[in-house]
């Protein structure tokens, strides 16, 4: 009788351990899927300004683009916003070029409206982005020509 009681207890212990293991594995997998979904890059082009014909850099055609990169979790749990960047490059898909994080703040309405009032100036020395906030971002030519 004692031997059978011992086997029953051992079976229950194995079942509990197996249930705990399955729970841990499933929680880990679901957490990984959730984190991927919440942090994957969007790379949505919000606005783009082409290089004017009057400016020539090494024969290439460049553009400056503002992209929505992904979610910015630094303010969690009080504020989770979008992370934006500026890219200067020649790739039409905006997947390759010289990339900089850039905060467009403050903009009371939508970012698209804010960017309509933004100026971009192309010169032989580089390209300058100036949003209505008064910030100025200058990117020297050497940092984006030649496929960088």
CSV table of N, CA and C in Angstrom, one decimal:
chain,number,residue,atom,x,y,z
A,1,UNK,N,0.8,-1.2,0.0
A,1,UNK,CA,0.0,0.0,0.0
A,1,UNK,C,0.9,1.3,0.0
A,2,UNK,N,1.9,1.2,0.8
A,2,UNK,CA,2.8,2.4,0.8
A,2,UNK,C,3.5,2.6,-0.5
A,3,UNK,N,3.8,1.5,-1.2
A,3,UNK,CA,4.5,1.7,-2.5
A,3,UNK,C,3.5,2.3,-3.5
A,4,UNK,N,2.3,2.0,-3.5
A,4,UNK,CA,1.3,2.5,-4.5
A,4,UNK,C,1.1,4.0,-4.1
A,5,UNK,N,1.0,4.3,-2.9
A,5,UNK,CA,0.8,5.7,-2.4
A,5,UNK,C,2.0,6.6,-2.8
A,6,UNK,N,3.1,6.0,-2.8
A,6,UNK,CA,4.3,6.7,-3.1
A,6,UNK,C,4.3,7.0,-4.7
A,7,UNK,N,3.9,6.0,-5.5
A,7,UNK,CA,3.8,6.2,-6.9
A,7,UNK,C,2.8,7.3,-7.3
A,8,UNK,N,1.7,7.3,-6.6
A,8,UNK,CA,0.6,8.3,-6.8
A,8,UNK,C,1.2,9.7,-6.5
A,9,UNK,N,1.8,9.9,-5.4
A,9,UNK,CA,2.4,11.2,-5.1
A,9,UNK,C,3.5,11.6,-6.1
A,10,UNK,N,4.3,10.6,-6.6
A,10,UNK,CA,5.3,10.9,-7.6
A,10,UNK,C,4.7,11.3,-8.9
A,11,UNK,N,3.6,10.7,-9.3
A,11,UNK,CA,2.8,11.0,-10.5
A,11,UNK,C,2.3,12.5,-10.4
A,12,UNK,N,1.7,12.8,-9.2
A,12,UNK,CA,1.2,14.2,-9.0
A,12,UNK,C,2.4,15.2,-9.1
A,13,UNK,N,3.5,14.9,-8.6
A,13,UNK,CA,4.6,15.8,-8.6
A,13,UNK,C,5.1,16.0,-10.1
A,14,UNK,N,5.1,14.9,-10.8
A,14,UNK,CA,5.5,15.0,-12.2
A,14,UNK,C,4.5,15.9,-13.0
A,15,UNK,N,3.2,15.7,-12.8
A,15,UNK,CA,2.2,16.4,-13.5
A,15,UNK,C,2.3,17.9,-13.1
A,16,UNK,N,2.6,18.2,-11.9
A,16,UNK,CA,2.7,19.6,-11.4
A,16,UNK,C,3.9,20.2,-12.1
A,17,UNK,N,5.0,19.5,-12.1
A,17,UNK,CA,6.3,20.0,-12.7
A,17,UNK,C,6.1,20.2,-14.2
A,18,UNK,N,5.4,19.3,-14.9
A,18,UNK,CA,5.2,19.4,-16.3
A,18,UNK,C,4.3,20.6,-16.6
A,19,UNK,N,3.3,20.8,-15.8
A,19,UNK,CA,2.4,21.9,-16.0
A,19,UNK,C,3.1,23.2,-15.8
A,20,UNK,N,4.0,23.3,-14.8
A,20,UNK,CA,4.8,24.5,-14.5
A,20,UNK,C,5.7,24.8,-15.7
A,21,UNK,N,6.3,23.7,-16.2
A,21,UNK,CA,7.3,23.9,-17.3
A,21,UNK,C,6.5,24.4,-18.6
A,22,UNK,N,5.4,23.8,-18.9
A,22,UNK,CA,4.6,24.3,-20.0
A,22,UNK,C,4.2,25.7,-19.9
A,23,UNK,N,3.8,26.1,-18.7
A,23,UNK,CA,3.3,27.5,-18.4
A,23,UNK,C,4.5,28.4,-18.6
A,24,UNK,N,5.7,28.1,-18.1
A,24,UNK,CA,6.8,29.0,-18.3
A,24,UNK,C,7.2,29.1,-19.8
A,25,UNK,N,7.2,28.0,-20.5
A,25,UNK,CA,7.6,28.0,-21.9
A,25,UNK,C,6.5,28.9,-22.7
A,26,UNK,N,5.3,28.6,-22.5
A,26,UNK,CA,4.2,29.4,-23.2
A,26,UNK,C,4.3,30.9,-22.8
A,27,UNK,N,4.5,31.2,-21.6
A,27,UNK,CA,4.6,32.6,-21.2
A,27,UNK,C,5.8,33.3,-21.9
A,28,UNK,N,6.9,32.6,-21.9
A,28,UNK,CA,8.1,33.1,-22.6
A,28,UNK,C,7.8,33.4,-24.1
A,29,UNK,N,7.2,32.4,-24.8
A,29,UNK,CA,6.9,32.5,-26.2
A,29,UNK,C,6.0,33.7,-26.4
A,30,UNK,N,4.9,33.8,-25.7
A,30,UNK,CA,3.9,34.8,-25.8
A,30,UNK,C,4.5,36.2,-25.5
A,31,UNK,N,5.4,36.3,-24.5
A,31,UNK,CA,6.0,37.6,-24.2
A,31,UNK,C,7.0,38.0,-25.4
A,32,UNK,N,7.7,37.0,-26.0
A,32,UNK,CA,8.6,37.3,-27.1
A,32,UNK,C,7.7,37.8,-28.3
A,33,UNK,N,6.6,37.2,-28.6
A,33,UNK,CA,5.8,37.6,-29.7
A,33,UNK,C,5.2,39.0,-29.4
A,34,UNK,N,4.8,39.3,-28.2
A,34,UNK,CA,4.2,40.6,-27.9
A,34,UNK,C,5.3,41.7,-28.0
A,35,UNK,N,6.5,41.4,-27.5
A,35,UNK,CA,7.6,42.4,-27.6
A,35,UNK,C,7.9,42.7,-29.0
A,36,UNK,N,8.0,41.7,-29.8
A,36,UNK,CA,8.3,41.9,-31.2
A,36,UNK,C,7.2,42.7,-31.9
A,37,UNK,N,5.9,42.4,-31.6
A,37,UNK,CA,4.8,43.2,-32.2
A,37,UNK,C,4.9,44.7,-31.8
A,38,UNK,N,5.2,44.9,-30.5
A,38,UNK,CA,5.2,46.3,-30.0
A,38,UNK,C,6.4,47.1,-30.4
A,39,UNK,N,7.5,46.5,-30.8
A,39,UNK,CA,8.8,47.2,-31.0
A,39,UNK,C,9.3,47.1,-32.4
A,40,UNK,N,8.6,46.4,-33.3
A,40,UNK,CA,9.1,46.2,-34.7
A,40,UNK,C,9.1,47.5,-35.4
A,41,UNK,N,10.1,47.7,-36.2
A,41,UNK,CA,10.2,49.0,-37.0
A,41,UNK,C,9.1,49.2,-38.0
A,42,UNK,N,8.6,50.4,-38.1
A,42,UNK,CA,7.5,50.7,-39.0
A,42,UNK,C,8.1,51.2,-40.3
A,43,UNK,N,9.1,52.1,-40.2
A,43,UNK,CA,9.8,52.7,-41.3
A,43,UNK,C,8.8,53.3,-42.3
A,44,UNK,N,7.8,54.1,-41.8
A,44,UNK,CA,6.9,54.8,-42.6
A,44,UNK,C,7.4,56.1,-43.0
A,45,UNK,N,7.4,56.4,-44.3
A,45,UNK,CA,7.9,57.7,-44.8
A,45,UNK,C,6.8,58.7,-44.6
A,46,UNK,N,7.1,59.8,-43.8
A,46,UNK,CA,6.1,60.8,-43.5
A,46,UNK,C,6.2,62.0,-44.5
A,47,UNK,N,7.4,62.4,-44.8
A,47,UNK,CA,7.6,63.5,-45.7
A,47,UNK,C,9.0,63.3,-46.4
A,48,UNK,N,9.1,63.7,-47.7
A,48,UNK,CA,10.4,63.6,-48.4
A,48,UNK,C,10.6,64.8,-49.2
A,49,UNK,N,11.9,65.2,-49.3
A,49,UNK,CA,12.3,66.4,-50.1
A,49,UNK,C,13.4,65.9,-51.0
A,50,UNK,N,13.2,66.0,-52.3
A,50,UNK,CA,14.3,65.6,-53.2
A,50,UNK,C,15.4,66.7,-53.4
A,51,UNK,N,16.5,66.2,-53.8
A,51,UNK,CA,17.6,67.1,-54.1
A,51,UNK,C,17.3,67.9,-55.3
A,52,UNK,N,17.5,69.2,-55.3
A,52,UNK,CA,17.1,70.0,-56.5
A,52,UNK,C,18.1,69.7,-57.6
A,53,UNK,N,17.7,70.0,-58.9
A,53,UNK,CA,18.5,69.7,-60.0
A,53,UNK,C,19.8,70.6,-60.1
A,54,UNK,N,19.7,71.8,-59.4
A,54,UNK,CA,20.8,72.8,-59.4
A,54,UNK,C,22.0,72.3,-58.6
A,55,UNK,N,21.8,71.3,-57.7
A,55,UNK,CA,22.8,70.8,-56.9
A,55,UNK,C,23.2,69.4,-57.4
A,56,UNK,N,24.5,69.1,-57.5
A,56,UNK,CA,25.0,67.8,-57.9
A,56,UNK,C,26.0,67.3,-56.9
A,57,UNK,N,25.7,66.1,-56.5
A,57,UNK,CA,26.6,65.4,-55.6
A,57,UNK,C,27.0,64.1,-56.3
A,58,UNK,N,28.2,63.9,-56.6
A,58,UNK,CA,28.8,62.7,-57.2
A,58,UNK,C,27.9,62.0,-58.3
A,59,UNK,N,27.1,62.7,-58.9
A,59,UNK,CA,26.2,62.2,-59.9
A,59,UNK,C,25.0,61.4,-59.4
A,60,UNK,N,24.8,61.3,-58.1
A,60,UNK,CA,23.7,60.6,-57.5
A,60,UNK,C,22.5,61.5,-57.3
A,61,UNK,N,21.3,60.9,-57.2
A,61,UNK,CA,20.1,61.7,-56.8
A,61,UNK,C,19.8,61.3,-55.4
A,62,UNK,N,19.8,62.3,-54.5
A,62,UNK,CA,19.5,62.1,-53.1
A,62,UNK,C,18.2,62.8,-52.7
A,63,UNK,N,17.8,62.4,-51.5
A,63,UNK,CA,16.6,63.0,-50.9
A,63,UNK,C,16.7,62.9,-49.4
A,64,UNK,N,16.0,63.8,-48.8
A,64,UNK,CA,15.9,63.8,-47.3
A,64,UNK,C,14.5,63.4,-47.0
A,65,UNK,N,14.4,62.4,-46.1
A,65,UNK,CA,13.1,61.9,-45.7
A,65,UNK,C,13.0,61.9,-44.2
A,66,UNK,N,11.8,62.1,-43.7
A,66,UNK,CA,11.4,62.0,-42.3
A,66,UNK,C,10.6,60.7,-42.2
A,67,UNK,N,11.1,59.8,-41.3
A,67,UNK,CA,10.5,58.5,-41.2
A,67,UNK,C,10.0,58.3,-39.8
A,68,UNK,N,8.9,57.6,-39.6
A,68,UNK,CA,8.5,57.1,-38.3
A,68,UNK,C,9.1,55.7,-38.2
A,69,UNK,N,10.0,55.6,-37.2
A,69,UNK,CA,10.8,54.4,-37.0
A,69,UNK,C,10.1,53.3,-36.2
A,70,UNK,N,9.7,53.6,-35.0
A,70,UNK,CA,9.0,52.6,-34.2
A,70,UNK,C,8.4,53.3,-33.0
A,71,UNK,N,8.0,52.6,-32.0
A,71,UNK,CA,7.4,53.2,-30.7
A,71,UNK,C,8.6,53.6,-29.8
A,72,UNK,N,8.4,54.7,-29.1
A,72,UNK,CA,9.3,55.2,-28.2
A,72,UNK,C,8.8,54.9,-26.8
A,73,UNK,N,9.4,53.9,-26.1
A,73,UNK,CA,8.9,53.5,-24.8
A,73,UNK,C,9.6,54.2,-23.7
A,74,UNK,N,10.4,55.2,-23.9
A,74,UNK,CA,11.1,55.8,-22.8
A,74,UNK,C,10.2,56.5,-21.8
A,75,UNK,N,9.0,56.9,-22.2
A,75,UNK,CA,8.1,57.5,-21.3
A,75,UNK,C,7.1,56.6,-20.6
A,76,UNK,N,7.2,55.3,-20.9
A,76,UNK,CA,6.3,54.3,-20.4
A,76,UNK,C,6.3,54.4,-18.8
A,77,UNK,N,5.2,54.3,-18.2
A,77,UNK,CA,3.8,54.0,-18.7
A,77,UNK,C,3.0,55.3,-18.9
A,78,UNK,N,3.6,56.5,-18.7
A,78,UNK,CA,2.8,57.7,-18.9
A,78,UNK,C,2.6,58.1,-20.3
A,79,UNK,N,3.6,57.9,-21.1
A,79,UNK,CA,3.5,58.4,-22.5
A,79,UNK,C,4.3,57.4,-23.4
A,80,UNK,N,3.7,56.9,-24.4
A,80,UNK,CA,4.4,56.1,-25.4
A,80,UNK,C,4.0,56.7,-26.7
A,81,UNK,N,5.0,57.3,-27.3
A,81,UNK,CA,4.8,58.0,-28.6
A,81,UNK,C,5.6,57.3,-29.7
A,82,UNK,N,5.7,58.0,-30.8
A,82,UNK,CA,6.4,57.5,-32.0
A,82,UNK,C,7.8,58.0,-32.0
A,83,UNK,N,8.8,57.2,-32.5
A,83,UNK,CA,10.2,57.7,-32.7
A,83,UNK,C,10.4,58.0,-34.1
A,84,UNK,N,10.9,59.2,-34.4
A,84,UNK,CA,11.1,59.7,-35.7
A,84,UNK,C,12.6,59.8,-36.0
A,85,UNK,N,12.9,59.8,-37.3
A,85,UNK,CA,14.3,60.0,-37.7
A,85,UNK,C,14.3,60.7,-39.1
A,86,UNK,N,15.5,61.2,-39.4
A,86,UNK,CA,15.8,61.9,-40.6
A,86,UNK,C,16.8,61.0,-41.4
A,87,UNK,N,16.5,60.7,-42.6
A,87,UNK,CA,17.4,59.9,-43.4
A,87,UNK,C,17.7,60.7,-44.7
A,88,UNK,N,19.0,60.8,-45.0
A,88,UNK,CA,19.5,61.3,-46.3
A,88,UNK,C,20.1,60.2,-47.1
A,89,UNK,N,19.6,59.9,-48.3
A,89,UNK,CA,20.2,58.9,-49.1
A,89,UNK,C,19.7,58.9,-50.5
A,90,UNK,N,20.1,57.9,-51.2
A,90,UNK,CA,19.7,57.8,-52.6
A,90,UNK,C,18.7,56.6,-52.9
A,91,UNK,N,18.6,55.8,-51.9
A,91,UNK,CA,17.7,54.6,-52.0
A,91,UNK,C,16.2,55.0,-51.9
A,92,UNK,N,15.4,54.8,-53.0
A,92,UNK,CA,14.0,55.2,-53.0
A,92,UNK,C,13.2,54.6,-52.0
A,93,UNK,N,13.6,53.4,-51.5
A,93,UNK,CA,12.7,52.7,-50.5
A,93,UNK,C,13.0,53.3,-49.1
A,94,UNK,N,14.0,54.2,-48.9
A,94,UNK,CA,14.3,54.7,-47.6
A,94,UNK,C,14.7,53.7,-46.6
A,95,UNK,N,15.4,52.7,-47.0
A,95,UNK,CA,15.9,51.6,-46.1
A,95,UNK,C,17.4,51.8,-45.9
A,96,UNK,N,18.1,52.6,-46.7
A,96,UNK,CA,19.5,52.8,-46.5
A,96,UNK,C,19.9,54.2,-46.8
A,97,UNK,N,20.8,54.7,-46.0
A,97,UNK,CA,21.3,56.1,-46.1
A,97,UNK,C,21.9,56.5,-44.7
A,98,UNK,N,22.1,57.8,-44.6
A,98,UNK,CA,22.6,58.4,-43.4
A,98,UNK,C,21.4,58.7,-42.5
A,99,UNK,N,21.3,58.0,-41.3
A,99,UNK,CA,20.2,58.1,-40.5
A,99,UNK,C,20.5,58.8,-39.2
A,100,UNK,N,19.6,59.7,-38.7
A,100,UNK,CA,19.7,60.4,-37.4
A,100,UNK,C,18.4,60.4,-36.7
A,101,UNK,N,18.4,60.1,-35.4
A,101,UNK,CA,17.2,60.3,-34.6
A,101,UNK,C,16.9,61.7,-34.5
A,102,UNK,N,15.6,62.1,-34.6
A,102,UNK,CA,15.3,63.5,-34.5
A,102,UNK,C,13.9,63.7,-33.8
A,103,UNK,N,13.8,64.5,-32.8
A,103,UNK,CA,12.6,64.8,-32.2
A,103,UNK,C,11.9,66.0,-32.7
A,104,UNK,N,10.7,65.8,-33.2
A,104,UNK,CA,9.9,67.0,-33.8
A,104,UNK,C,9.0,67.4,-32.6
A,105,UNK,N,9.5,68.5,-31.9
A,105,UNK,CA,8.7,68.9,-30.8
A,105,UNK,C,8.9,70.4,-30.7
A,106,UNK,N,7.9,71.2,-30.3
A,106,UNK,CA,6.5,70.8,-30.2
A,106,UNK,C,5.8,70.9,-31.4
A,107,UNK,N,4.8,70.1,-31.7
A,107,UNK,CA,3.9,70.3,-32.8
A,107,UNK,C,2.5,70.1,-32.3
A,108,UNK,N,1.7,71.2,-32.2
A,108,UNK,CA,0.4,71.1,-31.6
A,108,UNK,C,-0.6,70.2,-32.4
A,109,UNK,N,-0.5,70.2,-33.7
A,109,UNK,CA,-1.4,69.4,-34.6
A,109,UNK,C,-0.7,68.1,-35.0
A,110,UNK,N,-0.9,67.8,-36.2
A,110,UNK,CA,-0.2,66.5,-36.7
A,110,UNK,C,1.2,66.8,-37.2
A,111,UNK,N,2.0,65.8,-37.2
A,111,UNK,CA,3.4,65.9,-37.6
A,111,UNK,C,3.4,66.3,-39.1
A,112,UNK,N,2.4,65.7,-39.9
A,112,UNK,CA,2.4,66.0,-41.3
A,112,UNK,C,2.2,67.5,-41.6
A,113,UNK,N,1.3,68.2,-40.8
A,113,UNK,CA,1.1,69.6,-40.9
A,113,UNK,C,2.3,70.4,-40.5
A,114,UNK,N,3.0,69.9,-39.4
A,114,UNK,CA,4.2,70.5,-38.9
A,114,UNK,C,5.3,70.5,-40.0
A,115,UNK,N,5.4,69.3,-40.7
A,115,UNK,CA,6.4,69.2,-41.7
A,115,UNK,C,6.1,70.0,-43.0
A,116,UNK,N,4.9,70.3,-43.2
A,116,UNK,CA,4.6,71.2,-44.4
A,116,UNK,C,5.2,72.6,-44.2
A,117,UNK,N,5.4,73.0,-43.0
A,117,UNK,CA,6.0,74.3,-42.7
A,117,UNK,C,7.5,74.2,-42.5
A,118,UNK,N,8.0,73.0,-42.7
A,118,UNK,CA,9.5,72.8,-42.5
A,118,UNK,C,10.2,73.1,-43.8
A,119,UNK,N,11.4,73.7,-43.7
A,119,UNK,CA,12.2,74.0,-44.9
A,119,UNK,C,13.4,73.1,-44.9
A,120,UNK,N,13.8,72.8,-46.2
A,120,UNK,CA,14.9,72.0,-46.4
A,120,UNK,C,15.8,72.7,-47.5
A,121,UNK,N,17.0,73.0,-47.1
A,121,UNK,CA,17.9,73.7,-48.0
A,121,UNK,C,19.1,72.8,-48.4
A,122,UNK,N,19.3,72.6,-49.7
A,122,UNK,CA,20.4,71.8,-50.2
A,122,UNK,C,21.5,72.8,-50.7
A,123,UNK,N,22.7,72.5,-50.3
A,123,UNK,CA,23.8,73.3,-50.8
A,123,UNK,C,25.0,72.3,-51.1
A,124,UNK,N,26.0,72.8,-51.7
A,124,UNK,CA,27.2,72.0,-51.9
A,124,UNK,C,27.8,71.4,-50.7
A,125,UNK,N,27.7,72.2,-49.6
A,125,UNK,CA,28.2,71.8,-48.3
A,125,UNK,C,27.4,70.7,-47.6
A,126,UNK,N,26.1,70.6,-47.9
A,126,UNK,CA,25.2,69.6,-47.3
A,126,UNK,C,23.8,70.0,-47.3
A,127,UNK,N,23.0,69.4,-46.5
A,127,UNK,CA,21.5,69.7,-46.5
A,127,UNK,C,21.1,70.1,-45.1
A,128,UNK,N,20.2,71.1,-45.0
A,128,UNK,CA,19.8,71.6,-43.7
A,128,UNK,C,18.3,71.4,-43.6
A,129,UNK,N,17.8,70.9,-42.5
A,129,UNK,CA,16.4,70.7,-42.2
A,129,UNK,C,16.1,71.7,-41.1
A,130,UNK,N,15.0,72.5,-41.3
A,130,UNK,CA,14.7,73.5,-40.3
A,130,UNK,C,13.1,73.5,-40.1
A,131,UNK,N,12.7,72.8,-39.0
A,131,UNK,CA,11.3,72.8,-38.7
A,131,UNK,C,10.8,74.1,-38.1
A,132,UNK,N,9.5,74.4,-38.0
A,132,UNK,CA,9.0,75.6,-37.5
A,132,UNK,C,9.4,75.9,-36.1
A,133,UNK,N,9.9,74.9,-35.4
A,133,UNK,CA,10.3,75.0,-34.0
A,133,UNK,C,11.5,75.9,-33.8
A,134,UNK,N,12.3,76.1,-34.9
A,134,UNK,CA,13.5,76.8,-34.9
A,134,UNK,C,14.7,76.0,-34.8
A,135,UNK,N,14.6,74.7,-34.6
A,135,UNK,CA,15.8,73.8,-34.6
A,135,UNK,C,16.4,73.7,-36.0
A,136,UNK,N,17.6,73.5,-36.1
A,136,UNK,CA,18.3,73.3,-37.4
A,136,UNK,C,19.2,72.1,-37.3
A,137,UNK,N,19.0,71.2,-38.3
A,137,UNK,CA,19.8,70.0,-38.4
A,137,UNK,C,20.5,70.1,-39.7
A,138,UNK,N,21.9,70.2,-39.6
A,138,UNK,CA,22.7,70.2,-40.8
A,138,UNK,C,23.4,68.9,-41.0
A,139,UNK,N,23.4,68.3,-42.2
A,139,UNK,CA,24.0,67.1,-42.5
A,139,UNK,C,25.0,67.3,-43.6
A,140,UNK,N,26.3,67.2,-43.3
A,140,UNK,CA,27.4,67.5,-44.3
A,140,UNK,C,27.3,66.5,-45.4
A,141,UNK,N,27.7,67.0,-46.6
A,141,UNK,CA,27.6,66.2,-47.8
A,141,UNK,C,28.5,64.9,-47.7
A,142,UNK,N,29.6,65.0,-47.0
A,142,UNK,CA,30.5,63.8,-46.9
A,142,UNK,C,29.8,62.6,-46.1
A,143,UNK,N,28.8,62.9,-45.4
A,143,UNK,CA,28.2,61.9,-44.6
A,143,UNK,C,27.1,61.1,-45.4
A,144,UNK,N,26.6,61.6,-46.5
A,144,UNK,CA,25.6,60.9,-47.2
A,144,UNK,C,25.9,60.6,-48.7
A,145,UNK,N,27.0,61.1,-49.2
A,145,UNK,CA,27.3,60.7,-50.6
A,145,UNK,C,28.0,59.4,-50.7
A,146,UNK,N,27.9,58.8,-51.9
A,146,UNK,CA,28.7,57.6,-52.1
A,146,UNK,C,28.0,56.4,-51.5
A,147,UNK,N,26.7,56.4,-51.2
A,147,UNK,CA,26.0,55.2,-50.7
A,147,UNK,C,26.0,55.1,-49.2
A,148,UNK,N,26.4,56.1,-48.5
A,148,UNK,CA,26.4,56.0,-47.0
A,148,UNK,C,25.0,56.1,-46.5
